[in-house]
XYZ file of C-alpha atoms in Angstrom:
555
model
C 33.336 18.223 -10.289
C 30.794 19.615 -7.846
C 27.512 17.898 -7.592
C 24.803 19.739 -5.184
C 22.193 17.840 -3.962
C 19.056 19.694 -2.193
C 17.389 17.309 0.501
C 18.623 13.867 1.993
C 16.719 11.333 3.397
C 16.324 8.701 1.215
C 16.912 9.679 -2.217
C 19.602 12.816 -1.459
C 21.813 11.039 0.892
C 21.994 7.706 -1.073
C 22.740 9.531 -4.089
C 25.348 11.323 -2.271
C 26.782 7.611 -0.795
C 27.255 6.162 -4.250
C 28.459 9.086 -5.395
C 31.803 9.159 -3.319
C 31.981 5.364 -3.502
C 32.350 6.139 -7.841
C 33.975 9.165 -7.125
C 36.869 9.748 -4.142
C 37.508 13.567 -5.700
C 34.289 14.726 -6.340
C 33.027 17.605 -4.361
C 29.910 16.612 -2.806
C 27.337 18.672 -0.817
C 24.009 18.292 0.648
C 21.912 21.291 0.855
C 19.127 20.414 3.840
C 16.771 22.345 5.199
C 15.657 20.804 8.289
C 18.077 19.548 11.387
C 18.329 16.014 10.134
C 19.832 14.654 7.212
C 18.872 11.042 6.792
C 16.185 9.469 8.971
C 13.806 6.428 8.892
C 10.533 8.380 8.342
C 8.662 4.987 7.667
C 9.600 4.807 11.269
C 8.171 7.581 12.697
C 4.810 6.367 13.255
C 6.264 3.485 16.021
C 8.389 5.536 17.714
C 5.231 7.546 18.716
C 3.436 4.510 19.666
C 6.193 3.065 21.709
C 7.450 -0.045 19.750
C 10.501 2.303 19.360
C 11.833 3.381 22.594
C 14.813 5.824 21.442
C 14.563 8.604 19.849
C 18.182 8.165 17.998
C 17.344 4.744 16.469
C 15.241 7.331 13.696
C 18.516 9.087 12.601
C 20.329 6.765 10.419
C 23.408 8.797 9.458
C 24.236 12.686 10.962
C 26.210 15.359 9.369
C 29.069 14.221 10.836
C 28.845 10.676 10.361
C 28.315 11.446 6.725
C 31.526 14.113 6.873
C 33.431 11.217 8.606
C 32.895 8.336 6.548
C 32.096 9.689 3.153
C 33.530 13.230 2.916
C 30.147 15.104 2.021
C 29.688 18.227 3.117
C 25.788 18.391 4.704
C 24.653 21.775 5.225
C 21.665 21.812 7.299
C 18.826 23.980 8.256
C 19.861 25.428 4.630
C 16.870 25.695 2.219
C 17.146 26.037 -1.625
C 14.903 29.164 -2.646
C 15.051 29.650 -6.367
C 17.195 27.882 -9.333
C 18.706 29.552 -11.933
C 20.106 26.843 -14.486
C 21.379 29.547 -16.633
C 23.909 30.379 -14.468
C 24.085 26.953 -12.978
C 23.203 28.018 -8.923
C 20.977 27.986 -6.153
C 20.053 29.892 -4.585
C 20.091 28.752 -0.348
C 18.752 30.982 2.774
C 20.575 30.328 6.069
C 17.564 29.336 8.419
C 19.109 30.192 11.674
C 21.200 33.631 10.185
C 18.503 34.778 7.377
C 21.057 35.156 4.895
C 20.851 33.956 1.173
C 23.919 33.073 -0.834
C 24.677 31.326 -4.116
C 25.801 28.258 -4.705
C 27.469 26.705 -7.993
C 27.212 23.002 -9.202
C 28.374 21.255 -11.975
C 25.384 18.769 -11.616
C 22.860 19.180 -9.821
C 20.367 16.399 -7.751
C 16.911 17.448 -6.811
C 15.560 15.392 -3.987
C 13.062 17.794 -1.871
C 10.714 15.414 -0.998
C 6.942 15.876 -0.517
C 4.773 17.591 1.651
C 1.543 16.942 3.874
C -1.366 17.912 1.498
C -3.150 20.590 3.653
C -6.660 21.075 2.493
C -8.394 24.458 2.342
C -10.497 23.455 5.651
C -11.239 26.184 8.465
C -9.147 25.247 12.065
C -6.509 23.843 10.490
C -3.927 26.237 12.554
C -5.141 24.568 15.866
C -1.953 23.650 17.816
C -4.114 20.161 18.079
C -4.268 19.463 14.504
C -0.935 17.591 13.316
C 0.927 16.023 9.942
C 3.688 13.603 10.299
C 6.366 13.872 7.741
C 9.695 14.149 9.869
C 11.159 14.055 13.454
C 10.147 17.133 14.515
C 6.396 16.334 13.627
C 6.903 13.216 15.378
C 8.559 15.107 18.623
C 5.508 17.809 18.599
C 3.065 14.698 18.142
C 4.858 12.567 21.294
C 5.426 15.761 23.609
C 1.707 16.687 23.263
C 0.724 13.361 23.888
C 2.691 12.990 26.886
C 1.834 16.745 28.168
C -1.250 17.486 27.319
C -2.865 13.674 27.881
C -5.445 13.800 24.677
C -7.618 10.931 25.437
C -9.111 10.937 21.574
C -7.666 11.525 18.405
C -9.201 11.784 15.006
C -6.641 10.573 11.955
C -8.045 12.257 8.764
C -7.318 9.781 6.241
C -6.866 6.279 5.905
C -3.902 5.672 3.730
C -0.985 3.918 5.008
C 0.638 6.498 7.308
C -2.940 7.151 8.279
C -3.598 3.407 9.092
C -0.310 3.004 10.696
C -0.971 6.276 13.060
C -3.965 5.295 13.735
C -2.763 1.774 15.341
C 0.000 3.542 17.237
C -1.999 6.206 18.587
C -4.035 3.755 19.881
C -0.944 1.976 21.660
C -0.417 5.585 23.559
C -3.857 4.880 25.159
C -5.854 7.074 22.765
C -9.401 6.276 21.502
C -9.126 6.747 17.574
C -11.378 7.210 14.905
C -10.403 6.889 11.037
C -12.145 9.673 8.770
C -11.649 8.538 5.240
C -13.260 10.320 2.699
C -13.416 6.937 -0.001
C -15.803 3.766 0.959
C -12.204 1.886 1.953
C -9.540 2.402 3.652
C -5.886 1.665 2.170
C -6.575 2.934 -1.550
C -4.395 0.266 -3.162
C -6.636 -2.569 -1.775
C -9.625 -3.224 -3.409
C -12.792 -3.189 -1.198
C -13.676 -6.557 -1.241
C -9.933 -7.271 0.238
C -10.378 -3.913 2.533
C -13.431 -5.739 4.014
C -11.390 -8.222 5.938
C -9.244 -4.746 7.177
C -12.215 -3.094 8.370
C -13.605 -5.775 10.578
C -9.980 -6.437 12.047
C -9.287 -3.010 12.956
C -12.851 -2.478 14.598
C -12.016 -5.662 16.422
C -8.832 -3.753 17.708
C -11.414 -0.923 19.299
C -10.377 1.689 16.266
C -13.850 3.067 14.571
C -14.274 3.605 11.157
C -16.386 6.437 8.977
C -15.779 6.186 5.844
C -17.316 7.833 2.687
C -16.871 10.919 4.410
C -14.690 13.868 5.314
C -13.685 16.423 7.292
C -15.160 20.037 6.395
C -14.258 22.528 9.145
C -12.425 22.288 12.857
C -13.538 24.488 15.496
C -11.719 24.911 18.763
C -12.868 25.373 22.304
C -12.249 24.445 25.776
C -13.489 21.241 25.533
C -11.530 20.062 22.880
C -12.228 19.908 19.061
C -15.373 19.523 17.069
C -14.966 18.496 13.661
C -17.800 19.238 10.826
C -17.707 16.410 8.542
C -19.534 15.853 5.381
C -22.254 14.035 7.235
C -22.279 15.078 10.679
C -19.693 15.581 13.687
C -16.812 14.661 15.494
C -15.300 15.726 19.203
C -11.811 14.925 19.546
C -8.627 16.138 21.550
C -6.328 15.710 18.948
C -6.421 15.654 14.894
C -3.637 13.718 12.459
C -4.152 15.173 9.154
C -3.216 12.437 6.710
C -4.608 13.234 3.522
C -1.363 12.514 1.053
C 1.675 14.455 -0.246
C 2.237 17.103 -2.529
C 5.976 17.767 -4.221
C 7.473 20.353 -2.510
C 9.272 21.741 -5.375
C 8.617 26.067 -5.163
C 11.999 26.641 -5.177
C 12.018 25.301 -8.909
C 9.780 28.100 -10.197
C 10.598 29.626 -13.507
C 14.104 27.562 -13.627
C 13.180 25.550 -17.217
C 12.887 22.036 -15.040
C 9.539 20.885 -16.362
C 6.918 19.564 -13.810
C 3.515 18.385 -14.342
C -0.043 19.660 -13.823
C 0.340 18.047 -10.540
C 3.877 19.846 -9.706
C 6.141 16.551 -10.475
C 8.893 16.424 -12.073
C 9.339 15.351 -15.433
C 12.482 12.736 -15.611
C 13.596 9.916 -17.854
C 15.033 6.405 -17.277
C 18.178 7.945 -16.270
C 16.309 10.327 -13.664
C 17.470 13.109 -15.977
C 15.036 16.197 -15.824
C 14.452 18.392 -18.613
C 17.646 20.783 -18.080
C 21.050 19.227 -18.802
C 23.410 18.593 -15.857
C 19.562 18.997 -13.749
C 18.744 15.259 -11.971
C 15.934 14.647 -9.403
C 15.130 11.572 -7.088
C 12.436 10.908 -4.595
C 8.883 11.489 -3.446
C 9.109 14.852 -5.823
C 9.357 12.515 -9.440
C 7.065 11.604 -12.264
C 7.653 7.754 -12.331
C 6.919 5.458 -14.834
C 4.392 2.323 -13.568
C 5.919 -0.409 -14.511
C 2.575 -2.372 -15.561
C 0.780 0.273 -17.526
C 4.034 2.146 -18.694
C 2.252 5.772 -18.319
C 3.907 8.019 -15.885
C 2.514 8.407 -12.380
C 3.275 9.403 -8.923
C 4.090 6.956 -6.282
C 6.454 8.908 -3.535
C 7.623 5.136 -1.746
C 11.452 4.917 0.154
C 12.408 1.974 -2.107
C 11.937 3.788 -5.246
C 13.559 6.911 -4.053
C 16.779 4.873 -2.707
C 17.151 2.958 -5.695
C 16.562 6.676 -7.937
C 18.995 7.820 -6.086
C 21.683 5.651 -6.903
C 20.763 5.394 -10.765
C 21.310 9.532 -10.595
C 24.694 9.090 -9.024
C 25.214 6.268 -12.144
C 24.813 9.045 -14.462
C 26.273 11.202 -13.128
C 29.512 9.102 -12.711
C 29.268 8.084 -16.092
C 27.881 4.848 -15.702
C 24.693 4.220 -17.716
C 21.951 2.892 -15.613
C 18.322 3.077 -16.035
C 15.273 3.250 -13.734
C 12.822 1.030 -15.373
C 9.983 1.374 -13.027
C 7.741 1.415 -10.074
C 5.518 -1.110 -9.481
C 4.230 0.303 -5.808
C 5.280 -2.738 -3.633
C 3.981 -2.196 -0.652
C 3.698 -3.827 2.930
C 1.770 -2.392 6.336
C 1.717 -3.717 9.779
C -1.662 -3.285 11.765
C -1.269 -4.894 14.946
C -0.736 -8.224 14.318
C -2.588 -8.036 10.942
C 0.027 -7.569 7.451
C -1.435 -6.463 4.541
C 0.764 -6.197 1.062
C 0.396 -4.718 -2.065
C 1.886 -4.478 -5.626
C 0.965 -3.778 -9.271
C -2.530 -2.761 -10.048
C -5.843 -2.895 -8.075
C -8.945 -3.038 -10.387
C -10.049 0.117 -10.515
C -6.314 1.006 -11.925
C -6.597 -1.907 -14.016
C -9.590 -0.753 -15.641
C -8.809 2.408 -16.355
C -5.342 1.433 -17.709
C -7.842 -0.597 -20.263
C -6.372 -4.071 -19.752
C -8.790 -6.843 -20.148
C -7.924 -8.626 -17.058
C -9.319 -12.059 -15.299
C -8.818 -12.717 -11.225
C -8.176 -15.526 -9.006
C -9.054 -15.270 -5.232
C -6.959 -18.222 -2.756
C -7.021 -18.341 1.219
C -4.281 -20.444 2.252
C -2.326 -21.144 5.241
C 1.007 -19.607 6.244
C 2.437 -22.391 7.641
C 1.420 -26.897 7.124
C -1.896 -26.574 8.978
C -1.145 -29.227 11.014
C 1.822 -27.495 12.242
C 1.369 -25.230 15.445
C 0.238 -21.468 14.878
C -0.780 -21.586 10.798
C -2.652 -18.492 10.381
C -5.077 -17.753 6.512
C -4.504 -14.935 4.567
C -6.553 -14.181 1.571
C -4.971 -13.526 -1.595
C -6.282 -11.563 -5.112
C -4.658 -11.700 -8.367
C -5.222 -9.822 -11.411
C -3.924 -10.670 -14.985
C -4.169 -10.185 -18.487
C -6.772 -12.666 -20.405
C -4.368 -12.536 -23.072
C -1.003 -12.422 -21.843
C -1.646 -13.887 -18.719
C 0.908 -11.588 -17.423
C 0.481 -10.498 -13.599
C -0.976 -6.956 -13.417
C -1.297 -6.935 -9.300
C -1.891 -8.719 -5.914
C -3.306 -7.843 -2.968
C -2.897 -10.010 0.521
C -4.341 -9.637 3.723
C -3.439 -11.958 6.164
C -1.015 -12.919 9.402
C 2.106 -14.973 9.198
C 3.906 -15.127 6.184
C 2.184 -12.096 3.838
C 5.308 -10.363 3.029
C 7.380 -13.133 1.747
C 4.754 -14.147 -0.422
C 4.033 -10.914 -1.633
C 7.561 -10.489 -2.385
C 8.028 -13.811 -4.573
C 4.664 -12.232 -6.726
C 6.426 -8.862 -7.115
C 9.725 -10.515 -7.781
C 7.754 -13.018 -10.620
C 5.769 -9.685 -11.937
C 9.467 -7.449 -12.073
C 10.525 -10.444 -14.349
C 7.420 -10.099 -16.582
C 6.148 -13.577 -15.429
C 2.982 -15.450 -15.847
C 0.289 -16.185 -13.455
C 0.880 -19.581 -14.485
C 4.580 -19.152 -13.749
C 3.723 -19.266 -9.736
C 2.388 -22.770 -10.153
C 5.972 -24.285 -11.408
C 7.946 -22.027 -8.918
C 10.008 -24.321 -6.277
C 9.574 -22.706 -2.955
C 11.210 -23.569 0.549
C 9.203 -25.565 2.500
C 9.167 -27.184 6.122
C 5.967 -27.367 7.805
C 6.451 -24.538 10.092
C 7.569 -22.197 7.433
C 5.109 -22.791 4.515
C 3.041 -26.447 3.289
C 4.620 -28.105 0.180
C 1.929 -26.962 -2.216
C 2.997 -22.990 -1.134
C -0.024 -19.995 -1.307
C 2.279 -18.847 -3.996
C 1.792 -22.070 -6.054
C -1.778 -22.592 -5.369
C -2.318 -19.167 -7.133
C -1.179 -20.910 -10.285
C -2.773 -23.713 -9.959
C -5.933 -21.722 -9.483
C -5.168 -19.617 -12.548
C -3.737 -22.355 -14.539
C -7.261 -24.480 -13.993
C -8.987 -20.471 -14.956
C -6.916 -20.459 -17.841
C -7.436 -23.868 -19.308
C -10.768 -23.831 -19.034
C -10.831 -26.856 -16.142
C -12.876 -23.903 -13.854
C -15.165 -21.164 -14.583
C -15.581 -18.654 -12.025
C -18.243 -16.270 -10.311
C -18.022 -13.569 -7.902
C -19.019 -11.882 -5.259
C -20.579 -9.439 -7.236
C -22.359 -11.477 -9.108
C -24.374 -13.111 -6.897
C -27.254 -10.957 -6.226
C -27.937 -11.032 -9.885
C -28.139 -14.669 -10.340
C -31.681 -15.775 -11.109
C -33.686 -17.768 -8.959
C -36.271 -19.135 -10.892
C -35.019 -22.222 -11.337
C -33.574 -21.227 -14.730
C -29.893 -22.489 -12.994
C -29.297 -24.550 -9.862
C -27.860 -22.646 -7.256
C -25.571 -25.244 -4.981
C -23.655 -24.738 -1.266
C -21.282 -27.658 -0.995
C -20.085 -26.867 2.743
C -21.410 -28.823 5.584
C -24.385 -28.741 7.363
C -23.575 -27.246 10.226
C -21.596 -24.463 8.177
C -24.865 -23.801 6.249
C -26.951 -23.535 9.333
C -24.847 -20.839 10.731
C -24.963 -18.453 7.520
C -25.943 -18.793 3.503
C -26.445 -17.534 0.447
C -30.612 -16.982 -0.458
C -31.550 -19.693 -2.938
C -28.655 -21.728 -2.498
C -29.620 -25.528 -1.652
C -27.208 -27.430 0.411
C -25.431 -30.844 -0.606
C -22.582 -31.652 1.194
C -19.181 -32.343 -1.069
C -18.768 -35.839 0.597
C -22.633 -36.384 -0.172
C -22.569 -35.217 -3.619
C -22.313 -38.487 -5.953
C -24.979 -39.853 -3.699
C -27.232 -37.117 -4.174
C -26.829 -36.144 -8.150
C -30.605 -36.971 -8.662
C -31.270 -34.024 -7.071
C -29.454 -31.802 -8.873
C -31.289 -30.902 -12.617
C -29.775 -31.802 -15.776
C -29.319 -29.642 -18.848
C -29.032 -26.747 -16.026
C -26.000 -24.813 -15.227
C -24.920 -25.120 -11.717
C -23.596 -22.528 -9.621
C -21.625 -24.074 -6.158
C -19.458 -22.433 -3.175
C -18.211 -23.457 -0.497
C -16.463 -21.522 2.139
C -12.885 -20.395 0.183
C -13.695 -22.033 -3.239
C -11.664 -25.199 -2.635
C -14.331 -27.582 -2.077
C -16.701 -26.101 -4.897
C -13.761 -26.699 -7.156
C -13.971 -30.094 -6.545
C -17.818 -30.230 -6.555
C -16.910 -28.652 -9.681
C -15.055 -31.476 -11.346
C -17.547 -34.141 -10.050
C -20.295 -32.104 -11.676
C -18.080 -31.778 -15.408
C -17.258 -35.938 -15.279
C -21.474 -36.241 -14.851
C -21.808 -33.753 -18.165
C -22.793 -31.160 -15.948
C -22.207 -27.236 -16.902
C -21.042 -25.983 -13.651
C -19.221 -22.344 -12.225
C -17.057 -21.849 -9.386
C -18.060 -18.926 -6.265
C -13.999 -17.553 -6.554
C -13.221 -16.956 -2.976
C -16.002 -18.589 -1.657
C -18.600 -17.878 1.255
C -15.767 -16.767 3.228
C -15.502 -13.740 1.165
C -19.062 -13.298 -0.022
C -19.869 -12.970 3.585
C -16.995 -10.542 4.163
C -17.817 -7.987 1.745
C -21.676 -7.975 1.988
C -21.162 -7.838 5.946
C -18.968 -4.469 5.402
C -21.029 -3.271 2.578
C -24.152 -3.121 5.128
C -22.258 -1.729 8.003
C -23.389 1.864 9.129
C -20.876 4.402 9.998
C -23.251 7.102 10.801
C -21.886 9.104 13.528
């Protein structure tokens, strides 16, 4: 049997791994049209900002490692041009000759990847304008730097790759400014959690202006001036980072069925529409695996784990893909932020009727040396109480506990299930009631009606005409420095003393700074026969949010 596969990286080459480990006879080939085969492109962005020295430590197997040790035969700077599933070929242009031939499978993988979206914008052929997708984007991006000695760079974009280029640019000694066109940066967040990510990376000396875009790019001697939406930009340098697009031309007219977006249409078994026709990768109509509607979500995980199902199949063994959930994890500077499931605005739309919890925790027993917060948000159903996403921004210890959520979620878990879970602790690893658990605990009180909840979003509308009492149970001295308007303050280790002061018959809305201490203000309150609603994520976040929301990025 001869299975062609066109593109490696991550889905193509561990397709083509599996495949000889099922499969010692099989003729195996890798059709790929740049110089490298299989490379860590989630590395790219650190090798330009220095945190990788080598240039080698991107290229995780070569042509003839993958001859050597697996017996594939990888054909590079070799790109598929057209498809003809009739006949069962491709057909392949030599890049370096300029000769086309056909080539015969049995089966056949698709795994061509994606491609920088390039918007219709004038000046986008400047030799200063850059995308990073592979090596030799990364090469062009570090040789200019080190040549040319840009001392500003615009990133267009503030997605993840954006984000992350944007923090390693500013390693090289650049000054960087983030264009994104939406009101946040890092769409999966939601802005209220974005709002701790915007005034961490402004603290790093990387400007923001968001809700806007560029328009047009005009070149001169001086440099680049960039025509936004809403005013201008000079820059040396441009990193164009507005998403990915399937690069799947080569599939034109050949009966394998892509979407209005240029996907392609698989099933569970990464089957396309054409028999003996599979396809992996960033180039794949998924299936979320919360809302069950298919979706695109190009990730390296995914397309790994794609790959081997394909080479399942192929071999004969059924296996199924059941799922992307969009797990997710960036570094920015010292600052982690994680992702998985849906954010709200995907929640809504998906139509689930959904509740949210908001903890900040410590990483490690605070009393234990170098315990840093992170804030955590969790959505779930009202009726399942299954976990729809989570979203953590924090320091120490974000990744592992974003991991246990998306492990709990994979396994169709409760929010309630996180309060129960048994978690390894030692004080300089975690505190015995875990961020994980406290999540529960804060749903599970939600839930049972022991807490009702308030948010940020809700406090401007809250009346203040004496119709409710309106309650800040932090200390003095954290009042003084910053409150809510019409909130009185009463102390949580004052508060039995001072519950003549505090109406009956009236409900009673209380924070404190993360929600913690209003909880218990809470409970007092409920054992007096008061009616009495929680701030969920406290002043802490309040303060966040509004702060960001009244921030200025006019240029």
């Amino acid at each position: 049997m001869k299975i062609l596969i066109i593109g490696g990286v991550a889905g193509g080459a561990s397709c083509a791994a599996r495949l000889r480990r099922l499969d010692e006879k099989a003729e195996i080939v890798i059709i790929e049209r740049g110089e490298f085969v299989s490379f860590a492109n989630c590395g790219l962005p650190y090798y330009i900002g220095g945190d990788i020295k080598e240039r080698d430590a991107l290229t995780l197997q070569s042509p003839e490692s993958l001859k050597s040790r697996f017996n594939i035969d990888v054909r590079t700077f070799c790109e598929a041009t057209a498809l003809d599933t009739q006949n069962k070929t491709v057909t392949i242009k030599n890049l370096k000759t300029g000769e086309d031939h056909a080539e015969s499978y049995d089966k056949l993988v698709l795994s061509p990847g994606a491609s920088p979206i390039r918007p219709n914008i004038k000046g986008l052929d400047s030799e200063k304008v850059f995308t990073l997708r592979n090596i030799p984007d990364t090469l062009r991006i570090k040789q200019y730097i080190r040549t040319e000695k840009p001392r500003s760079a615009v990133v267009a974009g503030g997605g993840y790759i954006g984000v992350e280029m944007a923090e390693n640019l500013k390693k090289a000694g650049l000054d960087v400014t983030v264009v994104e066109l939406s009101d946040h940066i890092i769409a999966p967040l939601d802005f209220d959690m974005a709002a701790d990510v915007h005034r961490y990376i402004r603290s790093q000396g990387i400007r923001l202006v968001l809700g806007n875009g560029v328009a047009a790019i005009t070149e001169d001697d001086e440099g680049l001036t960039l025509r936004l939406n809403k005013g201008t930009l000079k820059t040396d340098m441009v990193l164009l980072s507005v998403g990915v697009r399937p690069d799947i031309a080569f599939i034109k007219n050949s009966g394998v069925e892509v979407d209005e977006h240029g996907c392609i249409t698989v099933d569970d078994r990464m089957r396309t529409t054409v028999p003996d026709v599979y396809a992996v990768g960033d180039a794949v109509l998924v299936k979320n695996f919360v809302t069950g509607e298919p979706t695109f979500i190009p990730l390296a995980g995914p397309a790994n784990k794609q790959g081997r199902i394909a080479a399942d199949n192929i071999a004969g063994i059924s296996s199924e893909y059941k799922g992307t959930q969009g797990t997710s994890v960036l570094k920015l500077f010292d600052m982690t932020v994680a992702t998985t499931g849906l954010n709200e605005k995907a929640a809504i739309a998906a139509g689930f009727d959904f509740d949210k919890t908001y903890t900040y925790s410590a990483s490690n027993a605070s009393y234990y040396p170098g315990a840093s917060m992170m804030s955590v948000k969790v959505l779930w159903d009202k009726v399942t109480h299954k976990i729809l996403g989570a979203q953590i921004v924090g320091f120490d210890g974000v990744d592992k506990r974003m991991d246990v959520i998306s492990t709990v979620m994979r396994l169709g878990g409760k929010v309630t299930d996180l309060a129960s879970l048994e978690l390894c602790y030692a004080p300089p690893f975690g505190s015995a009631k875990d961020p994980v658990n406290m999540i529960g605990f804060v749903a599970e009180n939600v839930i049972t009606g022991k807490m009702s909840q308030f948010f940020w979003h809700d406090v401007e509308n809250l009346p203040r005409d004496g119709s409710v009492t309106l309650l800040d149970t932090r200390t003095r001295m954290e009042f003084e420095q910053g409150m809510i308007d019409g909130f009185m303050n009463i102390p949580l280790d004052s508060l039995r003393e001072r519950l003549d002061e505090i109406p009956k018959g009236k409900p009673v809305y209380v924070h404190c700074r993360s929600g913690f201490r209003s909880y218990i203000a809470c409970r007092i309150l409920a054992g007096y026969g008061y009616e009495c609603c929680n701030l969920a994520g406290g002043w802490r976040l309040y303060e966040s949010v509004i702060c960001e929301k009244s921030m200025s990025d006019n240029i």
